[in-house]
XYZ file of C-alpha atoms in Angstrom:
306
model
C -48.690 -74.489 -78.676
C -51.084 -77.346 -79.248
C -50.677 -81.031 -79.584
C -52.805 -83.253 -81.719
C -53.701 -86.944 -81.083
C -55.411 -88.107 -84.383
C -56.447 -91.443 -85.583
C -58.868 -93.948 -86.872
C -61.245 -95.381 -84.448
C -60.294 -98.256 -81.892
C -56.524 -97.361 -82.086
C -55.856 -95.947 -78.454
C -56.318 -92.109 -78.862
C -58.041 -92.047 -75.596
C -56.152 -93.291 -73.311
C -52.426 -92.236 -74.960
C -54.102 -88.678 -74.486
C -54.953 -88.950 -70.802
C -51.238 -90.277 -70.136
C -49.978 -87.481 -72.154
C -52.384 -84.938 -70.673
C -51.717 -85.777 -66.660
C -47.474 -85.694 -67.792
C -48.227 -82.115 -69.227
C -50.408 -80.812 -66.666
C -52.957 -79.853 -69.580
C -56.768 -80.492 -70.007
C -58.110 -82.456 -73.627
C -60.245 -80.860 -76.041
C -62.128 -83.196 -77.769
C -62.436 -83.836 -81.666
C -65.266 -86.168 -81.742
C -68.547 -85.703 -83.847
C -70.549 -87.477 -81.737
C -68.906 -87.708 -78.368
C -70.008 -84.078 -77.821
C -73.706 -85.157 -77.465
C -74.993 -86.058 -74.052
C -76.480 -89.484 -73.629
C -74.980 -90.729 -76.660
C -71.982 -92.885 -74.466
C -71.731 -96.544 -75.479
C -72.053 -96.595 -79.448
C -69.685 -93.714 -79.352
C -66.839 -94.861 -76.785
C -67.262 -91.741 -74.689
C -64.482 -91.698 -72.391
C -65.320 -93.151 -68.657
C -66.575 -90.574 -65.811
C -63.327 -92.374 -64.186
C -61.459 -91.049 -67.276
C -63.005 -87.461 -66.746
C -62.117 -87.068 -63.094
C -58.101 -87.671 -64.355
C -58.275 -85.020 -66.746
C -60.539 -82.083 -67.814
C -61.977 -82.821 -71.165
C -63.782 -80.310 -73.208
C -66.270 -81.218 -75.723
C -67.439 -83.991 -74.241
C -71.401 -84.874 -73.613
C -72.026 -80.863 -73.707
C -74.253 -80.340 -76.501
C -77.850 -81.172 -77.033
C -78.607 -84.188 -79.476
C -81.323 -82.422 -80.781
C -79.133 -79.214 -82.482
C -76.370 -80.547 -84.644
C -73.003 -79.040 -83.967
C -71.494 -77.792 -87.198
C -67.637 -77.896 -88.080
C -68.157 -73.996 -88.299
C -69.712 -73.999 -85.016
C -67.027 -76.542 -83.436
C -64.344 -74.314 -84.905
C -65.743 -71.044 -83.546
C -65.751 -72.472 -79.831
C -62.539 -74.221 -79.811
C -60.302 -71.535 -80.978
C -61.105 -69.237 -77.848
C -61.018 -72.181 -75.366
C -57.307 -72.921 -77.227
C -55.912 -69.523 -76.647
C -57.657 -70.027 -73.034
C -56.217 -73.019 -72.442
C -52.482 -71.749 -73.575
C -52.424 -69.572 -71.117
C -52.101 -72.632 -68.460
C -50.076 -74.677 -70.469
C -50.285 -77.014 -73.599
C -53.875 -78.446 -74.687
C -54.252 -81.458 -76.589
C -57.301 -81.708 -79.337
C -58.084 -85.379 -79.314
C -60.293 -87.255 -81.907
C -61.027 -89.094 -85.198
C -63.354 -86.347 -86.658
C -61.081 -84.840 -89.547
C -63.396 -81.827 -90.431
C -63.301 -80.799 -86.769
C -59.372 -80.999 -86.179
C -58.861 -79.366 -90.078
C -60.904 -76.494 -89.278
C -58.713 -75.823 -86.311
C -55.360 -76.073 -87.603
C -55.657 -75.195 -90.660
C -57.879 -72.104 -89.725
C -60.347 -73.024 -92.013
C -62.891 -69.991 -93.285
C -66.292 -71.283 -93.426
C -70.017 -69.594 -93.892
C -71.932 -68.988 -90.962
C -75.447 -70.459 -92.281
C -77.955 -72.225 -89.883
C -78.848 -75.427 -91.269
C -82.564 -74.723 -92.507
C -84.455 -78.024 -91.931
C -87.325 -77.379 -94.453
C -84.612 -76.478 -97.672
C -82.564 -79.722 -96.876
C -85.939 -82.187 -96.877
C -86.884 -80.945 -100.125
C -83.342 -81.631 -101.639
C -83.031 -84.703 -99.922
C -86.071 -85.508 -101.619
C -84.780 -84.423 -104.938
C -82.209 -87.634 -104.412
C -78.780 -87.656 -103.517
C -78.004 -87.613 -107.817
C -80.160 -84.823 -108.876
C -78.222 -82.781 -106.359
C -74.970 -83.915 -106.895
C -76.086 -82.692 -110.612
C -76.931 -79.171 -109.415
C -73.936 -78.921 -107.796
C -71.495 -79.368 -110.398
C -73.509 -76.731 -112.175
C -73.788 -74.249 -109.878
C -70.025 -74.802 -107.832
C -67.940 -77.087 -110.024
C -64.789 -76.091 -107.651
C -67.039 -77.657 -104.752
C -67.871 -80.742 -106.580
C -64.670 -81.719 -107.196
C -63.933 -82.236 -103.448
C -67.085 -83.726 -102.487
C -68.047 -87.301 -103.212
C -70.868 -88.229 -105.603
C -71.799 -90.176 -102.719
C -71.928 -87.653 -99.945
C -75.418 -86.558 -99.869
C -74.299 -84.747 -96.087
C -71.726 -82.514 -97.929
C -73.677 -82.239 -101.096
C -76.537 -80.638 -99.009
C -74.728 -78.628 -97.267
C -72.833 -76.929 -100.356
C -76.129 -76.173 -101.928
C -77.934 -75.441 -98.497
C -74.795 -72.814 -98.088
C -76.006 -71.128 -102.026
C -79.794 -71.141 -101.870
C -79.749 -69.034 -98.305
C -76.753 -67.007 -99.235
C -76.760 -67.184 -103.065
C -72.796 -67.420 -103.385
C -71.128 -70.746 -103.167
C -69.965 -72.625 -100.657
C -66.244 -72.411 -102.521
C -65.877 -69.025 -102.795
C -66.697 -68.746 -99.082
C -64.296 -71.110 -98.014
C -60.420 -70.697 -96.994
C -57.575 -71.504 -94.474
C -56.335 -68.814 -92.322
C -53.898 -71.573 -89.698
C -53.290 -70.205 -86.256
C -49.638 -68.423 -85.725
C -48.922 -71.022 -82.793
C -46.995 -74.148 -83.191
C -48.326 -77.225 -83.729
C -47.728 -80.883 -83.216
C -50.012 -83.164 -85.039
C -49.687 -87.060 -83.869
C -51.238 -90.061 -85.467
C -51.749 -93.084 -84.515
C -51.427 -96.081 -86.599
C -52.539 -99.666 -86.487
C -50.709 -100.912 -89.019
C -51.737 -104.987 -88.019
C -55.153 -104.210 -89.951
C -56.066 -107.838 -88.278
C -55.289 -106.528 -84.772
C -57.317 -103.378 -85.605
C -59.767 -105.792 -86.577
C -59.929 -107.557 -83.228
C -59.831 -104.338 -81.529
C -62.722 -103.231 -83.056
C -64.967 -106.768 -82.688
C -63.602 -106.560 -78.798
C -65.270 -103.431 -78.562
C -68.334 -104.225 -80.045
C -69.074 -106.885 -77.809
C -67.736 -104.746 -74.932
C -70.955 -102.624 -76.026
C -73.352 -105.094 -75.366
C -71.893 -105.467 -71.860
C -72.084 -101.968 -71.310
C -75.756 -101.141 -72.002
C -75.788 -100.925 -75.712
C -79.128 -102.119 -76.499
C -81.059 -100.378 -73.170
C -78.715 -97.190 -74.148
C -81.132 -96.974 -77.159
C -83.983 -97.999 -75.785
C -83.674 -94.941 -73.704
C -82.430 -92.997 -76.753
C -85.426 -93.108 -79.199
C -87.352 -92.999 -75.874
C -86.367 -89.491 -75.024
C -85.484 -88.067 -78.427
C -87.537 -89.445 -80.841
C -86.575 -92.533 -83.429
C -86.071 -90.268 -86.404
C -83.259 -88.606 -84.331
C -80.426 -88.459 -87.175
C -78.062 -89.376 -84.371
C -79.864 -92.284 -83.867
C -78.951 -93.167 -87.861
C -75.183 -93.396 -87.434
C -72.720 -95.752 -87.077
C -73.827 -98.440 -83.525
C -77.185 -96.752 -83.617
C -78.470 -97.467 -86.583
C -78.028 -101.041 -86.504
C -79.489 -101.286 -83.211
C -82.278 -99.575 -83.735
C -82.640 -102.286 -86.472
C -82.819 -105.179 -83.987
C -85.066 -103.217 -81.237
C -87.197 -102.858 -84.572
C -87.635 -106.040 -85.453
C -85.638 -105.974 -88.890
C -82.743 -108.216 -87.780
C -80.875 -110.206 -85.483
C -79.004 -109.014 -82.671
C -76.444 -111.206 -83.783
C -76.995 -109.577 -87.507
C -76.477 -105.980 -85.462
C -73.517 -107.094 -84.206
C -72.009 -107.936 -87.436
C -73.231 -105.298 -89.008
C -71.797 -102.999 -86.485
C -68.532 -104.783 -87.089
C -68.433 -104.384 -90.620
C -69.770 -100.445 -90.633
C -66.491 -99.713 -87.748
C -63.949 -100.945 -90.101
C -65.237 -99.327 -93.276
C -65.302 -96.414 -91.343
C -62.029 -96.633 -89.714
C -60.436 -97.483 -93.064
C -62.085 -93.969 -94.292
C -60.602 -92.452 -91.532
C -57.050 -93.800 -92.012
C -57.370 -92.830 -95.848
C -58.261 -88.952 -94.593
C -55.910 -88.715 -91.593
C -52.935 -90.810 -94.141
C -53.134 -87.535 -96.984
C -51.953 -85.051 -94.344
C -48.221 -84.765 -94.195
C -47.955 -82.885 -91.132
C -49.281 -85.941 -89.036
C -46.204 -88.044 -87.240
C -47.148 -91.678 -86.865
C -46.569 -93.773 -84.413
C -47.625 -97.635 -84.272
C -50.777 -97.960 -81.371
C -49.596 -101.695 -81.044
C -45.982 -100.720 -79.696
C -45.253 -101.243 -76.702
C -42.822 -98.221 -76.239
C -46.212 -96.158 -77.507
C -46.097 -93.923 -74.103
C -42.231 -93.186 -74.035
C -41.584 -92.557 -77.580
C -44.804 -90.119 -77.913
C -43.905 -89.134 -74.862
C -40.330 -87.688 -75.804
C -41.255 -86.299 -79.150
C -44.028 -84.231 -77.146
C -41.110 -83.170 -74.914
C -38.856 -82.452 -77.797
C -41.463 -80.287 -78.976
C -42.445 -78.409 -76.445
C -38.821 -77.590 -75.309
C -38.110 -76.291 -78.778
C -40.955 -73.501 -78.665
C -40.374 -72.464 -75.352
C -39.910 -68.928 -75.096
C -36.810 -67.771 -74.047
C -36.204 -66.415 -70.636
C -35.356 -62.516 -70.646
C -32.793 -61.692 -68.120
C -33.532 -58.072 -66.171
């Protein structure tokens, strides 16, 4: 068995999870795109090293922000430490990342390529519209599920035919895992609340560090680290550059978390499997609580009397 805890950002998936996890006895495998670099804590709302010690989490601060995890390389890891974990018990996968939780439970097929550094500057240099262009030519089928506007995907489908020279379509494919699953989602349907939520925590991030978290950041990795260009970092690295306000930053920052949590609400919202529940009720814990129970009891293996 495994239970899911999806979401948009700033809706509680973090701390439901650990109250779920120390009921179950079971350790969290995190779903987070960024989370799983080290050093990258503030911007990123890596859970607390007080948060750690009350559960085992996987996934978390383990990888190098130099080497970019792929989905393909997320998937490959997770599926072993899964049928580890289920040994012990019931893990929970935990995140916001869609790409990372679909390639698990849906078993997604996808081509082993190293990203090659030198092929993706020279199409990123082509322009994010010339590419989209070849695309369409070259995999239609591919095109049709990636944005004109998603140079990251766009790159990748036509990194995936140059080094392999089939497309990224016909290498793709779901394959889900023969264990149950139990996908939960929560919702903050109060979009002002989630609002607040989300300006709280931005200013929590100035408390925290933010700004001497980046400091130290392009200090030890470099400023062109493309970690360093994402949502919190970015606009920092705006105002330690002297383009803008740290009041503008903030805002900015502000603006960038709900676009992206509305992106991530319109992904997780298409998947019919997900069960919502509201993050601003206050029954949250007990009614998650007993569906989790529910489900576990009803894929319990029987007991085989001798």
């Amino acid at each position: 068995m495994l239970i899911v805890i999806c979401g948009a950002t700033a809706t509680g998936k973090s701390g439901l999870a650990i109250s779920i996890a120390q009921r179950l006895g079971s350790e969290i495998i995190s779903a987070d795109s960024r989370q799983i670099y080290r050093d990258f804590d503030i911007a990123t709302a890596t859970v607390s090293k007080a948060e750690l010690a009350l559960v085992r989490h996987h996934f978390v601060s383990t990888s190098d922000p130099n080497h970019t995890v792929t989905v393909a390389q997320y998937q490959a890891e997770a599926q072993p430490l899964i049928d580890r974990l289920q040994q012990q018990g019931v893990p929970l996968m935990v995140g916001g990342t869609g790409l990372y939780i679909k390639s698990v439970v849906k078993g997604m097929k996808m081509p082993r390529v190293a990203a090659d550094e030198d092929l993706r500057s020279q199409l990123t240099n082509l322009g994010q519209g010339q590419c989209y262009q070849i695309l369409q030519q070259i995999d239609p089928q591919a095109a049709t599920k990636i944005y004109a506007n998603d140079p990251r995907r766009t790159i990748r489908a036509l990194e995936v035919y140059y080094v392999t020279g089939r497309t990224i379509s016909s290498q793709q494919g779901e394959y889900p895992p023969g264990y149950p699953i139990l996908q939960i989602g929560l919702d903050c349907e109060n979009l002002d609340i989630l609002a607040q939520r989300i300006e709280h925590r931005t200013q929590q991030m100035i408390e925290l560090g933010w700004e001497d978290e980046v400091k130290y950041l392009g200090a030890k990795y470099g400023w062109d680290l493309p970690l360093l260009k994402t949502l919190g970092y970015a606009q920092m690295c705006q105002y330690l550059h002297g383009e803008i306000s740290l009041a503008a930053a903030i805002d900015r920052t502000i603006v960038a978390t709900r676009q992206y949590a509305k992106r991530q609400r319109t992904w997780f919202k298409a998947i019919p499997e997900i069960e919502w529940f509201d993050s601003n009720d206050p029954m949250l814990l007990d009614r998650v609580w007993h569906r989790v129970q529910n489900f576990t009891a009803s894929h319990l293996s029987p007991i085989r009397e001798n």
